[in-house]
Amino acid sequence: MDVRLLGEVEVRSAGRPLDIGTPRQQVVLAALAVDVRQPVPIETLVDRVWGHRPPARPRPVLYAHLSRIRALLRQTAAPGGEAAARIERRHAGYVLDVEPERVDLHRFRRLVERAAEDRQHDDEAGAATLAEALRLWRGEPLAGLSGEWAARVRASWHQRRLDAAVRWAQAEFRLGRPGAVIASVPDLTAEYPLAEPLEHVLIQALHAAGRGAEALDRYGAVRRRLAEELGTTPGRELQALYRALLAGAHPRPGTCCATTANT
């Protein structure tokens, strides 16, 4: 059984998707899954599901959604094998009791943390682990769900994905594989057009691959985009890279900017 939040909300059992109901019911499930195995107070659930506009009597409506989700989760039991996921009522709130590894969002987080540990010993292993994490991304987190809470979750996980992508690209560049960066990063920059760290490592990779003119053109495009969208200029590190390329220097692998970026 797997719960997927990095894209449309899905519950899959034995390789097949289950009918998880209305968007509102999906929000209830997601509100528990982001804190899997941790109690979520009912007041928090109400806020996540309805925000500042709850129904007149939200608790009975919430209880009905929880009852339907419980029925759904009973379908995830494997004959003679894996126990069904379940929702438990505890003193501190409701708990989705399922292995965190079964929720893609938590699996992503664990892989990114493991990649940081791997890098201390083996850049190759770190890059592979980050690539595994990035493959979990199926699209907009909680796609199709409305509300302030869902929007905050989306923004937070977009930043986590961007940070992981930058770290992966930096590792590939350090490993002497600019082609991998050039093949993958342009698609990401289309999604995050104001992310200077992605552009920084892509420009490095283009130059390392013998495509110096494209690298300089790329910097010019980034400069124009930042001016048009934000009324600003590239950051100091990107400007320093541009000056180095103009001077004929060869940026060393690992010379890149921080991962925090405008998105």
PDB file of C-alpha atoms in Angstrom:
ATOM      1  CA  MET A   1       0.000   0.000   0.000  1.00  0.00           C
ATOM      2  CA  ASP A   2       1.315   3.437  -0.953  1.00  0.00           C
ATOM      3  CA  VAL A   3       0.082   6.964  -0.363  1.00  0.00           C
ATOM      4  CA  ARG A   4       1.143   9.460  -3.011  1.00  0.00           C
ATOM      5  CA  LEU A   5       1.088  13.202  -2.378  1.00  0.00           C
ATOM      6  CA  LEU A   6       3.768  14.401  -4.832  1.00  0.00           C
ATOM      7  CA  GLY A   7       1.275  14.842  -7.646  1.00  0.00           C
ATOM      8  CA  GLU A   8      -2.406  13.988  -7.489  1.00  0.00           C
ATOM      9  CA  VAL A   9      -3.337  12.390  -4.176  1.00  0.00           C
ATOM     10  CA  GLU A  10      -3.461   8.619  -4.638  1.00  0.00           C
ATOM     11  CA  VAL A  11      -3.737   5.468  -2.570  1.00  0.00           C
ATOM     12  CA  ARG A  12      -2.461   2.362  -4.322  1.00  0.00           C
ATOM     13  CA  SER A  13      -2.857  -1.189  -3.107  1.00  0.00           C
ATOM     14  CA  ALA A  14      -1.386  -4.218  -4.866  1.00  0.00           C
ATOM     15  CA  GLY A  15      -0.365  -1.914  -7.701  1.00  0.00           C
ATOM     16  CA  ARG A  16      -3.826  -0.547  -8.397  1.00  0.00           C
ATOM     17  CA  PRO A  17      -5.300   2.861  -7.481  1.00  0.00           C
ATOM     18  CA  LEU A  18      -8.225   2.998  -5.088  1.00  0.00           C
ATOM     19  CA  ASP A  19     -11.128   5.436  -5.266  1.00  0.00           C
ATOM     20  CA  ILE A  20     -10.267   8.005  -2.613  1.00  0.00           C
ATOM     21  CA  GLY A  21     -13.371  10.123  -3.023  1.00  0.00           C
ATOM     22  CA  THR A  22     -13.975  13.825  -3.312  1.00  0.00           C
ATOM     23  CA  PRO A  23     -11.282  16.536  -3.221  1.00  0.00           C
ATOM     24  CA  ARG A  24     -12.379  17.429   0.310  1.00  0.00           C
ATOM     25  CA  GLN A  25     -11.889  13.831   1.435  1.00  0.00           C
ATOM     26  CA  GLN A  26      -8.492  13.838  -0.256  1.00  0.00           C
ATOM     27  CA  VAL A  27      -7.504  16.877   1.810  1.00  0.00           C
ATOM     28  CA  VAL A  28      -8.462  15.012   4.988  1.00  0.00           C
ATOM     29  CA  LEU A  29      -6.297  12.064   3.977  1.00  0.00           C
ATOM     30  CA  ALA A  30      -3.395  14.336   2.993  1.00  0.00           C
ATOM     31  CA  ALA A  31      -3.724  16.292   6.250  1.00  0.00           C
ATOM     32  CA  LEU A  32      -3.066  13.056   8.146  1.00  0.00           C
ATOM     33  CA  ALA A  33      -0.445  11.671   5.750  1.00  0.00           C
ATOM     34  CA  VAL A  34       1.899  14.672   5.991  1.00  0.00           C
ATOM     35  CA  ASP A  35       2.184  13.897   9.719  1.00  0.00           C
ATOM     36  CA  VAL A  36       2.044  10.116   9.368  1.00  0.00           C
ATOM     37  CA  ARG A  37       2.129   8.277  12.703  1.00  0.00           C
ATOM     38  CA  GLN A  38       1.815  11.588  14.540  1.00  0.00           C
ATOM     39  CA  PRO A  39      -1.445  12.696  16.181  1.00  0.00           C
ATOM     40  CA  VAL A  40      -3.156  15.572  14.393  1.00  0.00           C
ATOM     41  CA  PRO A  41      -5.588  17.469  16.671  1.00  0.00           C
ATOM     42  CA  ILE A  42      -9.098  17.775  15.316  1.00  0.00           C
ATOM     43  CA  GLU A  43      -8.829  21.578  15.382  1.00  0.00           C
ATOM     44  CA  THR A  44      -5.760  21.301  13.135  1.00  0.00           C
ATOM     45  CA  LEU A  45      -7.611  18.986  10.768  1.00  0.00           C
ATOM     46  CA  VAL A  46     -10.503  21.426  10.525  1.00  0.00           C
ATOM     47  CA  ASP A  47      -8.100  24.258   9.778  1.00  0.00           C
ATOM     48  CA  ARG A  48      -6.230  22.257   7.128  1.00  0.00           C
ATOM     49  CA  VAL A  49      -9.407  21.137   5.414  1.00  0.00           C
ATOM     50  CA  TRP A  50     -11.479  24.342   5.520  1.00  0.00           C
ATOM     51  CA  GLY A  51      -9.160  27.156   6.558  1.00  0.00           C
ATOM     52  CA  HIS A  52     -11.020  30.254   7.690  1.00  0.00           C
ATOM     53  CA  ARG A  53     -14.331  29.064   6.196  1.00  0.00           C
ATOM     54  CA  PRO A  54     -15.367  25.878   7.965  1.00  0.00           C
ATOM     55  CA  PRO A  55     -18.984  24.684   7.753  1.00  0.00           C
ATOM     56  CA  ALA A  56     -21.353  25.555  10.587  1.00  0.00           C
ATOM     57  CA  ARG A  57     -20.758  22.162  12.242  1.00  0.00           C
ATOM     58  CA  PRO A  58     -17.407  20.931  10.932  1.00  0.00           C
ATOM     59  CA  ARG A  59     -16.870  17.993  13.262  1.00  0.00           C
ATOM     60  CA  PRO A  60     -19.730  15.771  12.035  1.00  0.00           C
ATOM     61  CA  VAL A  61     -18.627  16.441   8.437  1.00  0.00           C
ATOM     62  CA  LEU A  62     -15.032  15.584   9.353  1.00  0.00           C
ATOM     63  CA  TYR A  63     -16.133  12.400  11.145  1.00  0.00           C
ATOM     64  CA  ALA A  64     -17.991  11.321   8.012  1.00  0.00           C
ATOM     65  CA  HIS A  65     -14.887  11.833   5.885  1.00  0.00           C
ATOM     66  CA  LEU A  66     -12.766   9.884   8.389  1.00  0.00           C
ATOM     67  CA  SER A  67     -15.264   7.027   8.374  1.00  0.00           C
ATOM     68  CA  ARG A  68     -15.121   6.771   4.592  1.00  0.00           C
ATOM     69  CA  ILE A  69     -11.315   6.906   4.616  1.00  0.00           C
ATOM     70  CA  ARG A  70     -11.233   4.103   7.187  1.00  0.00           C
ATOM     71  CA  ALA A  71     -13.377   1.989   4.879  1.00  0.00           C
ATOM     72  CA  LEU A  72     -11.027   2.783   2.014  1.00  0.00           C
ATOM     73  CA  LEU A  73      -7.958   1.797   4.027  1.00  0.00           C
ATOM     74  CA  ARG A  74      -9.460  -1.554   4.972  1.00  0.00           C
ATOM     75  CA  GLN A  75      -9.068  -2.457   1.293  1.00  0.00           C
ATOM     76  CA  THR A  76      -5.282  -2.182   1.621  1.00  0.00           C
ATOM     77  CA  ALA A  77      -4.917  -5.344   3.687  1.00  0.00           C
ATOM     78  CA  ALA A  78      -2.986  -8.070   1.880  1.00  0.00           C
ATOM     79  CA  PRO A  79      -4.319 -11.632   2.389  1.00  0.00           C
ATOM     80  CA  GLY A  80      -1.956 -13.327   4.816  1.00  0.00           C
ATOM     81  CA  GLY A  81       0.503 -10.470   4.525  1.00  0.00           C
ATOM     82  CA  GLU A  82       0.680  -6.740   5.102  1.00  0.00           C
ATOM     83  CA  ALA A  83      -1.795  -5.315   7.597  1.00  0.00           C
ATOM     84  CA  ALA A  84      -4.167  -2.624   6.407  1.00  0.00           C
ATOM     85  CA  ALA A  85      -3.334   0.991   7.074  1.00  0.00           C
ATOM     86  CA  ARG A  86      -5.687   2.506   9.602  1.00  0.00           C
ATOM     87  CA  ILE A  87      -6.730   5.735  11.262  1.00  0.00           C
ATOM     88  CA  GLU A  88      -6.654   5.688  15.046  1.00  0.00           C
ATOM     89  CA  ARG A  89      -8.321   8.077  17.457  1.00  0.00           C
ATOM     90  CA  ARG A  90      -5.982   9.036  20.272  1.00  0.00           C
ATOM     91  CA  HIS A  91      -6.182  11.561  23.076  1.00  0.00           C
ATOM     92  CA  ALA A  92      -4.016  14.047  21.170  1.00  0.00           C
ATOM     93  CA  GLY A  93      -5.824  13.621  17.853  1.00  0.00           C
ATOM     94  CA  TYR A  94      -6.168  11.348  14.834  1.00  0.00           C
ATOM     95  CA  VAL A  95      -3.248   9.266  13.567  1.00  0.00           C
ATOM     96  CA  LEU A  96      -2.688   7.688  10.176  1.00  0.00           C
ATOM     97  CA  ASP A  97      -0.903   4.473  11.134  1.00  0.00           C
ATOM     98  CA  VAL A  98       1.179   3.370   8.166  1.00  0.00           C
ATOM     99  CA  GLU A  99       4.916   3.013   7.604  1.00  0.00           C
ATOM    100  CA  PRO A 100       6.315   6.469   6.689  1.00  0.00           C
ATOM    101  CA  GLU A 101       8.169   4.825   3.790  1.00  0.00           C
ATOM    102  CA  ARG A 102       4.752   4.143   2.261  1.00  0.00           C
ATOM    103  CA  VAL A 103       4.126   7.879   1.863  1.00  0.00           C
ATOM    104  CA  ASP A 104       6.111   9.315  -1.057  1.00  0.00           C
ATOM    105  CA  LEU A 105       6.580  12.675   0.636  1.00  0.00           C
ATOM    106  CA  HIS A 106       8.313  11.084   3.615  1.00  0.00           C
ATOM    107  CA  ARG A 107      10.307   8.757   1.375  1.00  0.00           C
ATOM    108  CA  PHE A 108      11.542  11.816  -0.531  1.00  0.00           C
ATOM    109  CA  ARG A 109      12.637  13.479   2.708  1.00  0.00           C
ATOM    110  CA  ARG A 110      14.464  10.365   3.917  1.00  0.00           C
ATOM    111  CA  LEU A 111      16.319   9.930   0.636  1.00  0.00           C
ATOM    112  CA  VAL A 112      17.450  13.558   0.615  1.00  0.00           C
ATOM    113  CA  GLU A 113      18.708  13.217   4.178  1.00  0.00           C
ATOM    114  CA  ARG A 114      20.512   9.994   3.270  1.00  0.00           C
ATOM    115  CA  ALA A 115      22.095  11.681   0.254  1.00  0.00           C
ATOM    116  CA  ALA A 116      23.632  14.298   2.544  1.00  0.00           C
ATOM    117  CA  GLU A 117      25.193  11.495   4.597  1.00  0.00           C
ATOM    118  CA  ASP A 118      26.310   9.633   1.467  1.00  0.00           C
ATOM    119  CA  ARG A 119      28.097  12.678   0.105  1.00  0.00           C
ATOM    120  CA  GLN A 120      30.430  12.762   3.080  1.00  0.00           C
ATOM    121  CA  HIS A 121      31.865   9.442   1.874  1.00  0.00           C
ATOM    122  CA  ASP A 122      30.872   9.004  -1.766  1.00  0.00           C
ATOM    123  CA  ASP A 123      29.636  11.699  -4.166  1.00  0.00           C
ATOM    124  CA  GLU A 124      28.532   9.009  -6.597  1.00  0.00           C
ATOM    125  CA  ALA A 125      26.220   7.438  -4.031  1.00  0.00           C
ATOM    126  CA  GLY A 126      24.874  10.845  -3.006  1.00  0.00           C
ATOM    127  CA  ALA A 127      24.021  11.742  -6.587  1.00  0.00           C
ATOM    128  CA  ALA A 128      22.286   8.401  -7.135  1.00  0.00           C
ATOM    129  CA  THR A 129      20.227   8.803  -3.958  1.00  0.00           C
ATOM    130  CA  LEU A 130      19.151  12.323  -4.929  1.00  0.00           C
ATOM    131  CA  ALA A 131      18.167  11.065  -8.373  1.00  0.00           C
ATOM    132  CA  GLU A 132      16.034   8.379  -6.727  1.00  0.00           C
ATOM    133  CA  ALA A 133      14.315  11.025  -4.605  1.00  0.00           C
ATOM    134  CA  LEU A 134      13.640  13.292  -7.581  1.00  0.00           C
ATOM    135  CA  ARG A 135      12.013  10.421  -9.499  1.00  0.00           C
ATOM    136  CA  LEU A 136       9.275  10.304  -6.846  1.00  0.00           C
ATOM    137  CA  TRP A 137       8.008  13.690  -8.050  1.00  0.00           C
ATOM    138  CA  ARG A 138       4.966  13.119 -10.300  1.00  0.00           C
ATOM    139  CA  GLY A 139       3.785  16.725 -10.560  1.00  0.00           C
ATOM    140  CA  GLU A 140       2.334  19.492  -8.436  1.00  0.00           C
ATOM    141  CA  PRO A 141       2.044  18.256  -4.824  1.00  0.00           C
ATOM    142  CA  LEU A 142      -1.584  17.766  -3.773  1.00  0.00           C
ATOM    143  CA  ALA A 143      -2.573  18.561  -7.363  1.00  0.00           C
ATOM    144  CA  GLY A 144      -6.146  19.719  -7.735  1.00  0.00           C
ATOM    145  CA  LEU A 145      -6.689  20.447  -4.052  1.00  0.00           C
ATOM    146  CA  SER A 146      -7.584  23.975  -3.013  1.00  0.00           C
ATOM    147  CA  GLY A 147      -7.139  25.877   0.220  1.00  0.00           C
ATOM    148  CA  GLU A 148      -4.443  27.785   2.073  1.00  0.00           C
ATOM    149  CA  TRP A 149      -2.969  24.741   3.778  1.00  0.00           C
ATOM    150  CA  ALA A 150      -2.584  22.813   0.507  1.00  0.00           C
ATOM    151  CA  ALA A 151      -0.961  25.884  -1.047  1.00  0.00           C
ATOM    152  CA  ARG A 152       1.555  26.110   1.817  1.00  0.00           C
ATOM    153  CA  VAL A 153       2.411  22.417   1.470  1.00  0.00           C
ATOM    154  CA  ARG A 154       2.945  22.876  -2.269  1.00  0.00           C
ATOM    155  CA  ALA A 155       5.237  25.873  -1.780  1.00  0.00           C
ATOM    156  CA  SER A 156       7.299  24.063   0.856  1.00  0.00           C
ATOM    157  CA  TRP A 157       7.766  20.938  -1.239  1.00  0.00           C
ATOM    158  CA  HIS A 158       8.582  22.852  -4.395  1.00  0.00           C
ATOM    159  CA  GLN A 159      11.459  24.432  -2.455  1.00  0.00           C
ATOM    160  CA  ARG A 160      12.586  21.024  -1.166  1.00  0.00           C
ATOM    161  CA  ARG A 161      12.539  19.658  -4.695  1.00  0.00           C
ATOM    162  CA  LEU A 162      14.478  22.641  -6.011  1.00  0.00           C
ATOM    163  CA  ASP A 163      17.120  22.267  -3.299  1.00  0.00           C
ATOM    164  CA  ALA A 164      17.465  18.543  -4.069  1.00  0.00           C
ATOM    165  CA  ALA A 165      17.714  19.205  -7.810  1.00  0.00           C
ATOM    166  CA  VAL A 166      20.463  21.782  -7.313  1.00  0.00           C
ATOM    167  CA  ARG A 167      22.399  19.417  -5.066  1.00  0.00           C
ATOM    168  CA  TRP A 168      22.034  16.612  -7.613  1.00  0.00           C
ATOM    169  CA  ALA A 169      23.220  18.841 -10.477  1.00  0.00           C
ATOM    170  CA  GLN A 170      26.188  20.063  -8.431  1.00  0.00           C
ATOM    171  CA  ALA A 171      27.150  16.470  -7.627  1.00  0.00           C
ATOM    172  CA  GLU A 172      26.928  15.445 -11.283  1.00  0.00           C
ATOM    173  CA  PHE A 173      29.142  18.389 -12.247  1.00  0.00           C
ATOM    174  CA  ARG A 174      31.678  17.507  -9.558  1.00  0.00           C
ATOM    175  CA  LEU A 175      31.732  13.951 -10.914  1.00  0.00           C
ATOM    176  CA  GLY A 176      32.665  15.278 -14.341  1.00  0.00           C
ATOM    177  CA  ARG A 177      29.307  14.605 -15.988  1.00  0.00           C
ATOM    178  CA  PRO A 178      28.183  17.955 -17.424  1.00  0.00           C
ATOM    179  CA  GLY A 179      26.099  16.125 -20.034  1.00  0.00           C
ATOM    180  CA  ALA A 180      23.747  14.824 -17.345  1.00  0.00           C
ATOM    181  CA  VAL A 181      23.234  18.380 -16.092  1.00  0.00           C
ATOM    182  CA  ILE A 182      22.627  19.721 -19.602  1.00  0.00           C
ATOM    183  CA  ALA A 183      20.121  16.934 -20.325  1.00  0.00           C
ATOM    184  CA  SER A 184      17.987  17.451 -17.203  1.00  0.00           C
ATOM    185  CA  VAL A 185      18.337  20.961 -15.810  1.00  0.00           C
ATOM    186  CA  PRO A 186      16.693  22.941 -18.665  1.00  0.00           C
ATOM    187  CA  ASP A 187      13.359  21.233 -17.936  1.00  0.00           C
ATOM    188  CA  LEU A 188      13.697  22.233 -14.303  1.00  0.00           C
ATOM    189  CA  THR A 189      14.589  25.831 -15.141  1.00  0.00           C
ATOM    190  CA  ALA A 190      11.383  25.984 -17.183  1.00  0.00           C
ATOM    191  CA  GLU A 191       9.484  25.165 -13.976  1.00  0.00           C
ATOM    192  CA  TYR A 192      11.650  27.404 -11.773  1.00  0.00           C
ATOM    193  CA  PRO A 193      12.627  30.248 -14.109  1.00  0.00           C
ATOM    194  CA  LEU A 194      13.978  32.490 -11.340  1.00  0.00           C
ATOM    195  CA  ALA A 195      16.130  29.857  -9.613  1.00  0.00           C
ATOM    196  CA  GLU A 196      19.661  31.230  -9.964  1.00  0.00           C
ATOM    197  CA  PRO A 197      21.412  28.174  -8.441  1.00  0.00           C
ATOM    198  CA  LEU A 198      20.026  25.949 -11.217  1.00  0.00           C
ATOM    199  CA  GLU A 199      21.137  28.425 -13.850  1.00  0.00           C
ATOM    200  CA  HIS A 200      24.561  28.682 -12.221  1.00  0.00           C
ATOM    201  CA  VAL A 201      25.310  24.959 -12.466  1.00  0.00           C
ATOM    202  CA  LEU A 202      23.799  24.744 -15.969  1.00  0.00           C
ATOM    203  CA  ILE A 203      26.064  27.557 -17.207  1.00  0.00           C
ATOM    204  CA  GLN A 204      29.032  25.775 -15.619  1.00  0.00           C
ATOM    205  CA  ALA A 205      28.046  22.528 -17.348  1.00  0.00           C
ATOM    206  CA  LEU A 206      27.626  24.179 -20.745  1.00  0.00           C
ATOM    207  CA  HIS A 207      31.070  25.736 -20.466  1.00  0.00           C
ATOM    208  CA  ALA A 208      32.646  22.465 -19.316  1.00  0.00           C
ATOM    209  CA  ALA A 209      31.075  20.694 -22.292  1.00  0.00           C
ATOM    210  CA  GLY A 210      32.768  23.090 -24.696  1.00  0.00           C
ATOM    211  CA  ARG A 211      29.636  25.147 -25.313  1.00  0.00           C
ATOM    212  CA  GLY A 212      31.013  28.446 -24.050  1.00  0.00           C
ATOM    213  CA  ALA A 213      28.927  30.653 -26.336  1.00  0.00           C
ATOM    214  CA  GLU A 214      25.730  28.980 -25.110  1.00  0.00           C
ATOM    215  CA  ALA A 215      26.876  29.471 -21.528  1.00  0.00           C
ATOM    216  CA  LEU A 216      27.276  33.218 -22.075  1.00  0.00           C
ATOM    217  CA  ASP A 217      23.953  33.416 -23.913  1.00  0.00           C
ATOM    218  CA  ARG A 218      22.318  31.607 -21.028  1.00  0.00           C
ATOM    219  CA  TYR A 219      23.616  34.195 -18.585  1.00  0.00           C
ATOM    220  CA  GLY A 220      22.208  36.978 -20.774  1.00  0.00           C
ATOM    221  CA  ALA A 221      18.801  35.296 -20.818  1.00  0.00           C
ATOM    222  CA  VAL A 222      18.827  34.930 -17.025  1.00  0.00           C
ATOM    223  CA  ARG A 223      19.794  38.588 -16.596  1.00  0.00           C
ATOM    224  CA  ARG A 224      16.914  39.732 -18.819  1.00  0.00           C
ATOM    225  CA  ARG A 225      14.430  37.456 -17.068  1.00  0.00           C
ATOM    226  CA  LEU A 226      15.382  38.698 -13.617  1.00  0.00           C
ATOM    227  CA  ALA A 227      15.123  42.307 -14.778  1.00  0.00           C
ATOM    228  CA  GLU A 228      11.683  41.761 -16.311  1.00  0.00           C
ATOM    229  CA  GLU A 229      10.197  39.632 -13.538  1.00  0.00           C
ATOM    230  CA  LEU A 230      11.817  41.023 -10.401  1.00  0.00           C
ATOM    231  CA  GLY A 231      13.453  44.270 -11.450  1.00  0.00           C
ATOM    232  CA  THR A 232      16.805  43.006 -10.220  1.00  0.00           C
ATOM    233  CA  THR A 233      20.147  41.725 -11.485  1.00  0.00           C
ATOM    234  CA  PRO A 234      21.793  38.313 -11.040  1.00  0.00           C
ATOM    235  CA  GLY A 235      23.328  37.615  -7.655  1.00  0.00           C
ATOM    236  CA  ARG A 236      27.004  38.060  -6.890  1.00  0.00           C
ATOM    237  CA  GLU A 237      27.921  34.417  -7.450  1.00  0.00           C
ATOM    238  CA  LEU A 238      26.282  34.264 -10.870  1.00  0.00           C
ATOM    239  CA  GLN A 239      27.900  37.558 -11.844  1.00  0.00           C
ATOM    240  CA  ALA A 240      31.277  36.247 -10.664  1.00  0.00           C
ATOM    241  CA  LEU A 241      30.832  33.141 -12.800  1.00  0.00           C
ATOM    242  CA  TYR A 242      30.022  35.305 -15.836  1.00  0.00           C
ATOM    243  CA  ARG A 243      33.128  37.437 -15.322  1.00  0.00           C
ATOM    244  CA  ALA A 244      35.245  34.298 -14.944  1.00  0.00           C
ATOM    245  CA  LEU A 245      33.938  32.896 -18.200  1.00  0.00           C
ATOM    246  CA  LEU A 246      34.594  36.175 -20.009  1.00  0.00           C
ATOM    247  CA  ALA A 247      38.146  36.090 -18.688  1.00  0.00           C
ATOM    248  CA  GLY A 248      38.613  32.578 -20.034  1.00  0.00           C
ATOM    249  CA  ALA A 249      38.733  30.896 -16.630  1.00  0.00           C
ATOM    250  CA  HIS A 250      37.516  27.340 -16.146  1.00  0.00           C
ATOM    251  CA  PRO A 251      35.194  27.059 -13.104  1.00  0.00           C
ATOM    252  CA  ARG A 252      36.185  24.139 -10.932  1.00  0.00           C
ATOM    253  CA  PRO A 253      33.688  21.398 -10.091  1.00  0.00           C
ATOM    254  CA  GLY A 254      31.984  22.236  -6.838  1.00  0.00           C
ATOM    255  CA  THR A 255      32.180  26.005  -7.388  1.00  0.00           C
ATOM    256  CA  CYS A 256      28.548  26.938  -7.247  1.00  0.00           C
ATOM    257  CA  CYS A 257      26.118  29.083  -5.388  1.00  0.00           C
ATOM    258  CA  ALA A 258      23.868  28.288  -2.452  1.00  0.00           C
ATOM    259  CA  THR A 259      20.677  26.353  -3.068  1.00  0.00           C
ATOM    260  CA  THR A 260      18.262  28.959  -1.713  1.00  0.00           C
ATOM    261  CA  ALA A 261      16.656  30.724  -4.645  1.00  0.00           C
ATOM    262  CA  ASN A 262      13.683  32.701  -5.849  1.00  0.00           C
ATOM    263  CA  THR A 263      11.120  30.416  -7.467  1.00  0.00           C
TER     264      THR A 263
END
